[in-house]
PDB file of C-alpha atoms in Angstrom:
ATOM      1  CA  UNK E   1      48.022 -10.721  53.666  1.00 55.00           C
ATOM      2  CA  UNK E   2      46.858  -7.577  51.839  1.00 59.00           C
ATOM      3  CA  UNK E   3      43.163  -6.864  51.623  1.00 62.00           C
ATOM      4  CA  UNK E   4      41.653  -5.803  48.228  1.00 60.00           C
ATOM      5  CA  UNK E   5      39.707  -3.176  50.191  1.00 61.00           C
ATOM      6  CA  UNK E   6      43.033  -1.402  50.815  1.00 66.00           C
ATOM      7  CA  UNK E   7      43.746  -1.090  47.166  1.00 78.00           C
ATOM      8  CA  UNK E   8      43.515   2.409  45.754  1.00 90.00           C
ATOM      9  CA  UNK E   9      42.507   3.150  42.160  1.00 92.00           C
ATOM     10  CA  UNK E  10      46.225   3.360  41.223  1.00 94.00           C
ATOM     11  CA  UNK E  11      46.917  -0.083  42.907  1.00 95.00           C
ATOM     12  CA  UNK E  12      44.035  -1.695  40.845  1.00 94.00           C
ATOM     13  CA  UNK E  13      45.572  -0.142  37.679  1.00 95.00           C
ATOM     14  CA  UNK E  14      48.993  -1.613  38.586  1.00 96.00           C
ATOM     15  CA  UNK E  15      47.305  -5.027  39.143  1.00 96.00           C
ATOM     16  CA  UNK E  16      45.716  -4.841  35.681  1.00 94.00           C
ATOM     17  CA  UNK E  17      49.091  -4.077  34.208  1.00 96.00           C
ATOM     18  CA  UNK E  18      50.538  -7.062  36.025  1.00 97.00           C
ATOM     19  CA  UNK E  19      47.778  -9.298  34.660  1.00 95.00           C
ATOM     20  CA  UNK E  20      48.677  -8.340  31.041  1.00 94.00           C
ATOM     21  CA  UNK E  21      52.403  -8.965  31.478  1.00 96.00           C
ATOM     22  CA  UNK E  22      51.712 -12.215  33.326  1.00 96.00           C
ATOM     23  CA  UNK E  23      49.487 -13.434  30.428  1.00 93.00           C
ATOM     24  CA  UNK E  24      52.124 -12.696  27.859  1.00 94.00           C
ATOM     25  CA  UNK E  25      54.855 -14.278  29.898  1.00 95.00           C
ATOM     26  CA  UNK E  26      52.832 -17.357  30.758  1.00 92.00           C
ATOM     27  CA  UNK E  27      52.237 -18.032  27.121  1.00 90.00           C
ATOM     28  CA  UNK E  28      56.019 -18.050  26.412  1.00 88.00           C
ATOM     29  CA  UNK E  29      55.766 -15.155  23.983  1.00 82.00           C
ATOM     30  CA  UNK E  30      57.286 -12.429  25.949  1.00 89.00           C
ATOM     31  CA  UNK E  31      58.539  -9.666  23.701  1.00 93.00           C
ATOM     32  CA  UNK E  32      57.909  -5.923  23.197  1.00 93.00           C
ATOM     33  CA  UNK E  33      55.645  -6.649  20.260  1.00 93.00           C
ATOM     34  CA  UNK E  34      53.553  -9.237  22.003  1.00 93.00           C
ATOM     35  CA  UNK E  35      53.038  -6.916  24.969  1.00 93.00           C
ATOM     36  CA  UNK E  36      51.939  -4.017  22.875  1.00 92.00           C
ATOM     37  CA  UNK E  37      49.629  -6.270  20.903  1.00 91.00           C
ATOM     38  CA  UNK E  38      47.864  -7.782  23.949  1.00 90.00           C
ATOM     39  CA  UNK E  39      47.672  -4.293  25.558  1.00 90.00           C
ATOM     40  CA  UNK E  40      45.890  -3.037  22.592  1.00 89.00           C
ATOM     41  CA  UNK E  41      43.306  -5.881  22.713  1.00 88.00           C
ATOM     42  CA  UNK E  42      42.823  -5.312  26.467  1.00 86.00           C
ATOM     43  CA  UNK E  43      42.321  -1.697  26.083  1.00 83.00           C
ATOM     44  CA  UNK E  44      39.171  -2.141  24.001  1.00 75.00           C
ATOM     45  CA  UNK E  45      35.865  -2.941  25.749  1.00 62.00           C
ATOM     46  CA  UNK E  46      35.228  -6.642  26.465  1.00 62.00           C
ATOM     47  CA  UNK E  47      31.892  -8.221  27.139  1.00 59.00           C
ATOM     48  CA  UNK E  48      33.069  -9.581  30.554  1.00 61.00           C
ATOM     49  CA  UNK E  49      35.879  -7.068  31.348  1.00 65.00           C
ATOM     50  CA  UNK E  50      36.293  -3.372  31.340  1.00 75.00           C
ATOM     51  CA  UNK E  51      38.905  -1.967  28.963  1.00 82.00           C
ATOM     52  CA  UNK E  52      42.539  -1.560  30.188  1.00 88.00           C
ATOM     53  CA  UNK E  53      42.655   1.666  32.208  1.00 91.00           C
ATOM     54  CA  UNK E  54      44.876   4.552  30.978  1.00 92.00           C
ATOM     55  CA  UNK E  55      47.565   4.218  33.637  1.00 95.00           C
ATOM     56  CA  UNK E  56      47.675   0.376  33.176  1.00 95.00           C
ATOM     57  CA  UNK E  57      48.234   0.910  29.434  1.00 95.00           C
ATOM     58  CA  UNK E  58      51.038   3.495  30.226  1.00 96.00           C
ATOM     59  CA  UNK E  59      52.732   0.890  32.448  1.00 97.00           C
ATOM     60  CA  UNK E  60      52.360  -1.903  29.995  1.00 97.00           C
ATOM     61  CA  UNK E  61      53.729   0.129  27.074  1.00 96.00           C
ATOM     62  CA  UNK E  62      56.566   1.553  29.276  1.00 97.00           C
ATOM     63  CA  UNK E  63      57.563  -1.997  30.240  1.00 97.00           C
ATOM     64  CA  UNK E  64      57.566  -3.145  26.601  1.00 96.00           C
ATOM     65  CA  UNK E  65      59.685  -0.176  25.549  1.00 95.00           C
ATOM     66  CA  UNK E  66      62.318  -0.803  28.190  1.00 95.00           C
ATOM     67  CA  UNK E  67      61.852  -4.658  28.559  1.00 95.00           C
ATOM     68  CA  UNK E  68      65.552  -5.613  27.779  1.00 94.00           C
ATOM     69  CA  UNK E  69      67.011  -3.155  30.284  1.00 95.00           C
ATOM     70  CA  UNK E  70      64.380  -3.956  33.000  1.00 96.00           C
ATOM     71  CA  UNK E  71      65.182  -7.700  32.685  1.00 95.00           C
ATOM     72  CA  UNK E  72      68.829  -6.787  32.706  1.00 94.00           C
ATOM     73  CA  UNK E  73      68.397  -5.054  36.114  1.00 95.00           C
ATOM     74  CA  UNK E  74      66.488  -8.000  37.523  1.00 96.00           C
ATOM     75  CA  UNK E  75      69.117 -10.538  36.525  1.00 94.00           C
ATOM     76  CA  UNK E  76      72.022  -8.321  37.641  1.00 94.00           C
ATOM     77  CA  UNK E  77      70.738  -7.731  41.197  1.00 95.00           C
ATOM     78  CA  UNK E  78      68.600 -10.778  42.004  1.00 93.00           C
ATOM     79  CA  UNK E  79      71.523 -12.515  43.636  1.00 88.00           C
ATOM     80  CA  UNK E  80      71.061 -16.290  43.796  1.00 85.00           C
ATOM     81  CA  UNK E  81      68.126 -16.188  41.372  1.00 87.00           C
ATOM     82  CA  UNK E  82      68.016 -16.368  37.657  1.00 90.00           C
ATOM     83  CA  UNK E  83      65.209 -14.648  35.797  1.00 92.00           C
ATOM     84  CA  UNK E  84      63.738 -17.831  34.513  1.00 91.00           C
ATOM     85  CA  UNK E  85      63.622 -19.434  37.963  1.00 91.00           C
ATOM     86  CA  UNK E  86      61.449 -16.793  39.369  1.00 94.00           C
ATOM     87  CA  UNK E  87      57.659 -17.361  39.450  1.00 95.00           C
ATOM     88  CA  UNK E  88      55.969 -15.756  36.458  1.00 96.00           C
ATOM     89  CA  UNK E  89      53.763 -13.529  38.698  1.00 97.00           C
ATOM     90  CA  UNK E  90      56.907 -12.284  40.529  1.00 97.00           C
ATOM     91  CA  UNK E  91      58.517 -11.269  37.245  1.00 97.00           C
ATOM     92  CA  UNK E  92      55.451  -9.306  36.254  1.00 97.00           C
ATOM     93  CA  UNK E  93      55.350  -7.522  39.593  1.00 98.00           C
ATOM     94  CA  UNK E  94      59.027  -6.653  39.429  1.00 98.00           C
ATOM     95  CA  UNK E  95      58.770  -5.366  35.883  1.00 98.00           C
ATOM     96  CA  UNK E  96      55.854  -3.056  36.820  1.00 98.00           C
ATOM     97  CA  UNK E  97      57.733  -1.758  39.959  1.00 98.00           C
ATOM     98  CA  UNK E  98      61.031  -1.297  38.170  1.00 98.00           C
ATOM     99  CA  UNK E  99      59.422   0.671  35.363  1.00 98.00           C
ATOM    100  CA  UNK E 100      57.927   3.013  37.977  1.00 98.00           C
ATOM    101  CA  UNK E 101      61.081   3.348  39.822  1.00 98.00           C
ATOM    102  CA  UNK E 102      63.285   4.162  36.682  1.00 97.00           C
ATOM    103  CA  UNK E 103      60.938   5.881  34.368  1.00 97.00           C
ATOM    104  CA  UNK E 104      57.691   7.224  36.003  1.00 95.00           C
ATOM    105  CA  UNK E 105      58.664  10.660  37.093  1.00 90.00           C
ATOM    106  CA  UNK E 106      55.548  11.270  39.186  1.00 92.00           C
ATOM    107  CA  UNK E 107      56.100   8.049  41.316  1.00 95.00           C
ATOM    108  CA  UNK E 108      58.663   7.997  44.088  1.00 97.00           C
ATOM    109  CA  UNK E 109      60.649   4.729  44.498  1.00 97.00           C
ATOM    110  CA  UNK E 110      59.229   4.270  48.040  1.00 97.00           C
ATOM    111  CA  UNK E 111      55.617   4.310  46.656  1.00 97.00           C
ATOM    112  CA  UNK E 112      56.517   1.868  43.854  1.00 98.00           C
ATOM    113  CA  UNK E 113      58.111  -0.610  46.152  1.00 98.00           C
ATOM    114  CA  UNK E 114      55.279  -0.291  48.725  1.00 97.00           C
ATOM    115  CA  UNK E 115      52.717  -1.051  46.007  1.00 97.00           C
ATOM    116  CA  UNK E 116      54.614  -4.004  44.656  1.00 98.00           C
ATOM    117  CA  UNK E 117      54.964  -5.592  48.078  1.00 97.00           C
ATOM    118  CA  UNK E 118      51.242  -4.968  48.652  1.00 96.00           C
ATOM    119  CA  UNK E 119      50.254  -6.813  45.518  1.00 96.00           C
ATOM    120  CA  UNK E 120      52.818  -9.550  46.057  1.00 96.00           C
ATOM    121  CA  UNK E 121      51.184 -10.305  49.394  1.00 95.00           C
ATOM    122  CA  UNK E 122      47.822 -10.838  47.689  1.00 94.00           C
ATOM    123  CA  UNK E 123      48.730 -12.850  44.587  1.00 95.00           C
ATOM    124  CA  UNK E 124      52.167 -14.402  45.167  1.00 95.00           C
ATOM    125  CA  UNK E 125      53.901 -16.771  47.521  1.00 94.00           C
ATOM    126  CA  UNK E 126      54.657 -16.064  51.184  1.00 94.00           C
ATOM    127  CA  UNK E 127      58.353 -15.552  50.432  1.00 93.00           C
ATOM    128  CA  UNK E 128      57.830 -13.239  47.541  1.00 96.00           C
ATOM    129  CA  UNK E 129      57.087  -9.975  49.399  1.00 97.00           C
ATOM    130  CA  UNK E 130      60.407 -10.026  51.217  1.00 96.00           C
ATOM    131  CA  UNK E 131      62.297 -10.936  48.133  1.00 96.00           C
ATOM    132  CA  UNK E 132      60.677  -8.265  45.944  1.00 97.00           C
ATOM    133  CA  UNK E 133      61.074  -5.692  48.696  1.00 98.00           C
ATOM    134  CA  UNK E 134      64.901  -6.285  48.913  1.00 97.00           C
ATOM    135  CA  UNK E 135      65.451  -6.426  45.155  1.00 97.00           C
ATOM    136  CA  UNK E 136      63.482  -3.192  44.436  1.00 98.00           C
ATOM    137  CA  UNK E 137      65.347  -1.416  47.269  1.00 98.00           C
ATOM    138  CA  UNK E 138      68.631  -2.251  45.526  1.00 97.00           C
ATOM    139  CA  UNK E 139      67.262  -1.119  42.193  1.00 97.00           C
ATOM    140  CA  UNK E 140      66.207   2.124  43.701  1.00 97.00           C
ATOM    141  CA  UNK E 141      69.733   2.676  45.145  1.00 97.00           C
ATOM    142  CA  UNK E 142      71.522   2.047  41.828  1.00 96.00           C
ATOM    143  CA  UNK E 143      68.932   3.879  39.756  1.00 95.00           C
ATOM    144  CA  UNK E 144      71.272   6.648  38.479  1.00 94.00           C
ATOM    145  CA  UNK E 145      73.787   4.046  37.197  1.00 94.00           C
ATOM    146  CA  UNK E 146      71.169   1.988  35.428  1.00 94.00           C
ATOM    147  CA  UNK E 147      69.691   5.004  33.703  1.00 93.00           C
ATOM    148  CA  UNK E 148      73.107   6.146  32.665  1.00 92.00           C
ATOM    149  CA  UNK E 149      74.063   2.697  31.399  1.00 89.00           C
ATOM    150  CA  UNK E 150      70.838   2.465  29.247  1.00 85.00           C
ATOM    151  CA  UNK E 151      71.497   5.887  27.748  1.00 80.00           C
ATOM    152  CA  UNK E 152      75.026   5.005  26.851  1.00 76.00           C
ATOM    153  CA  UNK E 153      74.063   1.672  25.303  1.00 72.00           C
ATOM    154  CA  UNK E 154      71.233   3.319  23.343  1.00 67.00           C
ATOM    155  CA  UNK E 155      73.563   6.003  22.130  1.00 56.00           C
ATOM    156  CA  UNK E 156      76.057   3.353  20.906  1.00 44.00           C
ATOM    157  CA  UNK E 157      73.329   1.463  19.148  1.00 44.00           C
ATOM    158  CA  UNK E 158      71.801   4.488  17.540  1.00 43.00           C
ATOM    159  CA  UNK E 159      74.953   6.113  16.480  1.00 41.00           C
ATOM    160  CA  UNK E 160      76.848   2.964  15.387  1.00 39.00           C
ATOM    161  CA  UNK E 161      78.603   2.987  12.126  1.00 41.00           C
ATOM    162  CA  UNK E 162      81.071   0.416  10.973  1.00 38.00           C
ATOM    163  CA  UNK E 163      84.619   1.257  11.451  1.00 41.00           C
ATOM    164  CA  UNK E 164      85.682  -0.599   8.289  1.00 35.00           C
ATOM    165  CA  UNK E 165      84.913  -0.505   4.632  1.00 41.00           C
ATOM    166  CA  UNK E 166      84.968  -2.997   1.754  1.00 41.00           C
ATOM    167  CA  UNK E 167      88.666  -2.590   1.195  1.00 44.00           C
ATOM    168  CA  UNK E 168      89.304  -4.196   4.591  1.00 37.00           C
ATOM    169  CA  UNK E 169      87.844  -7.420   3.154  1.00 33.00           C
ATOM    170  CA  UNK E 170      89.633  -7.176  -0.242  1.00 39.00           C
ATOM    171  CA  UNK E 171      92.324  -9.659   0.727  1.00 39.00           C
ATOM    172  CA  UNK E 172      89.961 -12.340   1.735  1.00 37.00           C
ATOM    173  CA  UNK E 173      88.928 -14.395  -1.202  1.00 37.00           C
ATOM    174  CA  UNK E 174      86.020 -15.869   0.637  1.00 37.00           C
ATOM    175  CA  UNK E 175      84.322 -12.414   0.815  1.00 33.00           C
ATOM    176  CA  UNK E 176      85.081 -11.480  -2.874  1.00 35.00           C
ATOM    177  CA  UNK E 177      81.668 -12.586  -4.086  1.00 38.00           C
ATOM    178  CA  UNK E 178      79.994 -10.550  -1.396  1.00 38.00           C
ATOM    179  CA  UNK E 179      81.936  -7.327  -1.855  1.00 39.00           C
ATOM    180  CA  UNK E 180      81.746  -7.309  -5.662  1.00 38.00           C
ATOM    181  CA  UNK E 181      78.897  -8.143  -7.968  1.00 43.00           C
ATOM    182  CA  UNK E 182      79.223 -10.815 -10.707  1.00 46.00           C
ATOM    183  CA  UNK E 183      80.007  -8.377 -13.452  1.00 50.00           C
ATOM    184  CA  UNK E 184      82.815  -6.710 -11.660  1.00 48.00           C
ATOM    185  CA  UNK E 185      84.266 -10.050 -10.511  1.00 40.00           C
ATOM    186  CA  UNK E 186      84.212 -11.600 -14.011  1.00 47.00           C
ATOM    187  CA  UNK E 187      85.669  -8.448 -15.582  1.00 49.00           C
ATOM    188  CA  UNK E 188      88.431  -8.540 -12.988  1.00 43.00           C
ATOM    189  CA  UNK E 189      89.211 -12.158 -13.860  1.00 43.00           C
ATOM    190  CA  UNK E 190      89.161 -11.545 -17.669  1.00 48.00           C
ATOM    191  CA  UNK E 191      91.577  -8.653 -17.765  1.00 48.00           C
ATOM    192  CA  UNK E 192      93.796  -9.796 -14.905  1.00 46.00           C
ATOM    193  CA  UNK E 193      93.222  -6.753 -12.673  1.00 44.00           C
ATOM    194  CA  UNK E 194      92.938  -7.554  -8.893  1.00 43.00           C
ATOM    195  CA  UNK E 195      89.769  -7.026  -6.978  1.00 41.00           C
ATOM    196  CA  UNK E 196      91.757  -5.470  -4.143  1.00 42.00           C
ATOM    197  CA  UNK E 197      95.318  -4.803  -3.341  1.00 39.00           C
ATOM    198  CA  UNK E 198      96.256  -8.219  -2.345  1.00 40.00           C
ATOM    199  CA  UNK E 199      93.483 -10.288  -3.877  1.00 38.00           C
ATOM    200  CA  UNK E 200      94.417 -13.372  -5.871  1.00 40.00           C
ATOM    201  CA  UNK E 201      92.214 -15.349  -8.184  1.00 41.00           C
ATOM    202  CA  UNK E 202      90.563 -18.386  -6.890  1.00 37.00           C
ATOM    203  CA  UNK E 203      92.145 -20.587  -9.522  1.00 40.00           C
ATOM    204  CA  UNK E 204      95.705 -19.512  -8.244  1.00 42.00           C
ATOM    205  CA  UNK E 205      95.097 -20.383  -4.607  1.00 40.00           C
ATOM    206  CA  UNK E 206      96.517 -23.724  -3.387  1.00 42.00           C
ATOM    207  CA  UNK E 207      93.585 -26.056  -2.758  1.00 45.00           C
ATOM    208  CA  UNK E 208      94.832 -27.176   0.588  1.00 46.00           C
ATOM    209  CA  UNK E 209      96.615 -24.277   2.282  1.00 44.00           C
ATOM    210  CA  UNK E 210      94.545 -21.469   0.643  1.00 47.00           C
ATOM    211  CA  UNK E 211      97.724 -19.469   0.071  1.00 47.00           C
ATOM    212  CA  UNK E 212      99.369 -18.584  -3.191  1.00 49.00           C
ATOM    213  CA  UNK E 213     102.823 -20.162  -3.551  1.00 47.00           C
ATOM    214  CA  UNK E 214     105.680 -17.659  -3.235  1.00 50.00           C
ATOM    215  CA  UNK E 215     108.037 -17.022  -6.113  1.00 52.00           C
ATOM    216  CA  UNK E 216     111.069 -18.215  -4.071  1.00 52.00           C
ATOM    217  CA  UNK E 217     109.640 -21.569  -3.160  1.00 52.00           C
ATOM    218  CA  UNK E 218     108.066 -23.549  -6.122  1.00 50.00           C
ATOM    219  CA  UNK E 219     104.739 -25.319  -5.547  1.00 49.00           C
ATOM    220  CA  UNK E 220     104.821 -28.870  -4.640  1.00 49.00           C
ATOM    221  CA  UNK E 221     103.267 -29.936  -7.968  1.00 50.00           C
ATOM    222  CA  UNK E 222     106.046 -27.963  -9.851  1.00 49.00           C
ATOM    223  CA  UNK E 223     108.955 -29.788  -8.354  1.00 49.00           C
ATOM    224  CA  UNK E 224     110.898 -31.914 -10.922  1.00 50.00           C
ATOM    225  CA  UNK E 225     110.984 -35.545 -10.130  1.00 51.00           C
ATOM    226  CA  UNK E 226     114.472 -36.753  -9.462  1.00 51.00           C
ATOM    227  CA  UNK E 227     115.781 -39.749 -11.331  1.00 52.00           C
ATOM    228  CA  UNK E 228     116.782 -42.773  -9.258  1.00 51.00           C
ATOM    229  CA  UNK E 229     120.532 -43.185  -8.865  1.00 53.00           C
ATOM    230  CA  UNK E 230     121.939 -45.927 -10.987  1.00 49.00           C
ATOM    231  CA  UNK E 231     123.729 -48.817  -9.234  1.00 50.00           C
ATOM    232  CA  UNK E 232     127.536 -48.668  -9.330  1.00 47.00           C
ATOM    233  CA  UNK E 233     127.701 -51.767 -11.428  1.00 45.00           C
ATOM    234  CA  UNK E 234     125.376 -50.405 -14.025  1.00 49.00           C
ATOM    235  CA  UNK E 235     126.752 -46.876 -14.232  1.00 49.00           C
ATOM    236  CA  UNK E 236     128.229 -45.885 -17.552  1.00 50.00           C
ATOM    237  CA  UNK E 237     131.703 -44.584 -17.585  1.00 48.00           C
ATOM    238  CA  UNK E 238     131.902 -40.821 -17.840  1.00 49.00           C
ATOM    239  CA  UNK E 239     134.132 -38.827 -20.215  1.00 48.00           C
ATOM    240  CA  UNK E 240     136.318 -37.752 -17.144  1.00 49.00           C
ATOM    241  CA  UNK E 241     137.324 -41.361 -16.424  1.00 48.00           C
ATOM    242  CA  UNK E 242     140.460 -41.034 -18.645  1.00 46.00           C
ATOM    243  CA  UNK E 243     141.695 -43.156 -21.612  1.00 49.00           C
ATOM    244  CA  UNK E 244     142.490 -46.276 -19.670  1.00 50.00           C
ATOM    245  CA  UNK E 245     138.765 -47.051 -19.272  1.00 53.00           C
ATOM    246  CA  UNK E 246     137.921 -46.442 -22.899  1.00 55.00           C
ATOM    247  CA  UNK E 247     138.861 -49.918 -24.326  1.00 57.00           C
ATOM    248  CA  UNK E 248     136.981 -51.331 -27.275  1.00 64.00           C
ATOM    249  CA  UNK E 249     135.526 -54.819 -27.337  1.00 65.00           C
ATOM    250  CA  UNK E 250     137.891 -55.894 -30.277  1.00 68.00           C
ATOM    251  CA  UNK E 251     140.860 -54.802 -28.362  1.00 70.00           C
ATOM    252  CA  UNK E 252     139.861 -56.855 -25.300  1.00 65.00           C
ATOM    253  CA  UNK E 253     139.268 -59.995 -27.378  1.00 66.00           C
ATOM    254  CA  UNK E 254     142.673 -59.594 -29.128  1.00 68.00           C
ATOM    255  CA  UNK E 255     144.429 -59.038 -25.774  1.00 69.00           C
ATOM    256  CA  UNK E 256     142.695 -62.127 -24.309  1.00 63.00           C
ATOM    257  CA  UNK E 257     143.780 -64.373 -27.170  1.00 63.00           C
ATOM    258  CA  UNK E 258     147.392 -63.172 -26.987  1.00 68.00           C
ATOM    259  CA  UNK E 259     147.480 -63.843 -23.275  1.00 66.00           C
ATOM    260  CA  UNK E 260     145.677 -67.248 -23.716  1.00 61.00           C
ATOM    261  CA  UNK E 261     148.280 -68.396 -26.262  1.00 60.00           C
ATOM    262  CA  UNK E 262     151.349 -67.311 -24.254  1.00 58.00           C
ATOM    263  CA  UNK E 263     149.987 -68.996 -21.188  1.00 55.00           C
ATOM    264  CA  UNK E 264     150.672 -72.480 -22.730  1.00 54.00           C
ATOM    265  CA  UNK E 265     154.383 -71.673 -23.135  1.00 54.00           C
ATOM    266  CA  UNK E 266     155.163 -70.047 -19.862  1.00 53.00           C
ATOM    267  CA  UNK E 267     152.391 -70.201 -17.195  1.00 50.00           C
ATOM    268  CA  UNK E 268     154.576 -68.907 -14.377  1.00 53.00           C
ATOM    269  CA  UNK E 269     155.966 -65.838 -16.244  1.00 53.00           C
ATOM    270  CA  UNK E 270     152.635 -64.893 -17.896  1.00 50.00           C
ATOM    271  CA  UNK E 271     149.724 -65.441 -15.646  1.00 51.00           C
ATOM    272  CA  UNK E 272     146.328 -65.227 -17.312  1.00 46.00           C
ATOM    273  CA  UNK E 273     143.502 -62.917 -16.335  1.00 45.00           C
ATOM    274  CA  UNK E 274     141.784 -65.940 -14.559  1.00 44.00           C
ATOM    275  CA  UNK E 275     144.707 -66.864 -12.309  1.00 46.00           C
TER     276      UNK E 275
END
């Protein structure tokens, strides 16, 4: 176990920075803003504690400025351990050491690792020094790649401009109210002009499909209802059925009476309609 008497002035300043990061993380409010705020409070003189030394404040502010990338490095190379499963004190030690390895130009990686292991032996678990040593050694090895990656991501974020404009959303009716203000939208509906090249009015969109019916295929509600087919027995004779079917009722009755009268004289030669 490390002895406090072996701590140099810089070691004690690292320990103070670790205390600040530990306190913020322990409260569950870890963020760049929360770290800066607590560092500001700890920098001022306190009745029971001296103010945060200059190098301690430099470390804390540096960790806050690069917090996302530092935590990304820890999560990427702490094989078998997720960031939230690590002891809070180990996370604080690692954040300080990784900031020194990546961003402190006057501190060599070997010194940063040695200081982190020394502090871990004093304030963390028995297994922590070996774990911290191995992880920090890996971080030091991949340092150029981590810095290049952070620079690339920062450039993308700073220089980002959308690769689209409002016209790309013109055909989406759902976005019409967001792209055009109320006056433009109402004016377009009044004079019939489209909001974009392919925009259709909300009233013309089919309620279920969301698509305008094509001109070739009529909408479902525009289809004419077909009349039920009449039974063969009830069907009226058409004009094409020929003259034999066009017999009046009087003619039928006369023919019936004639046949009925002759049936009495000669049944065999003149059968009736009912035989």
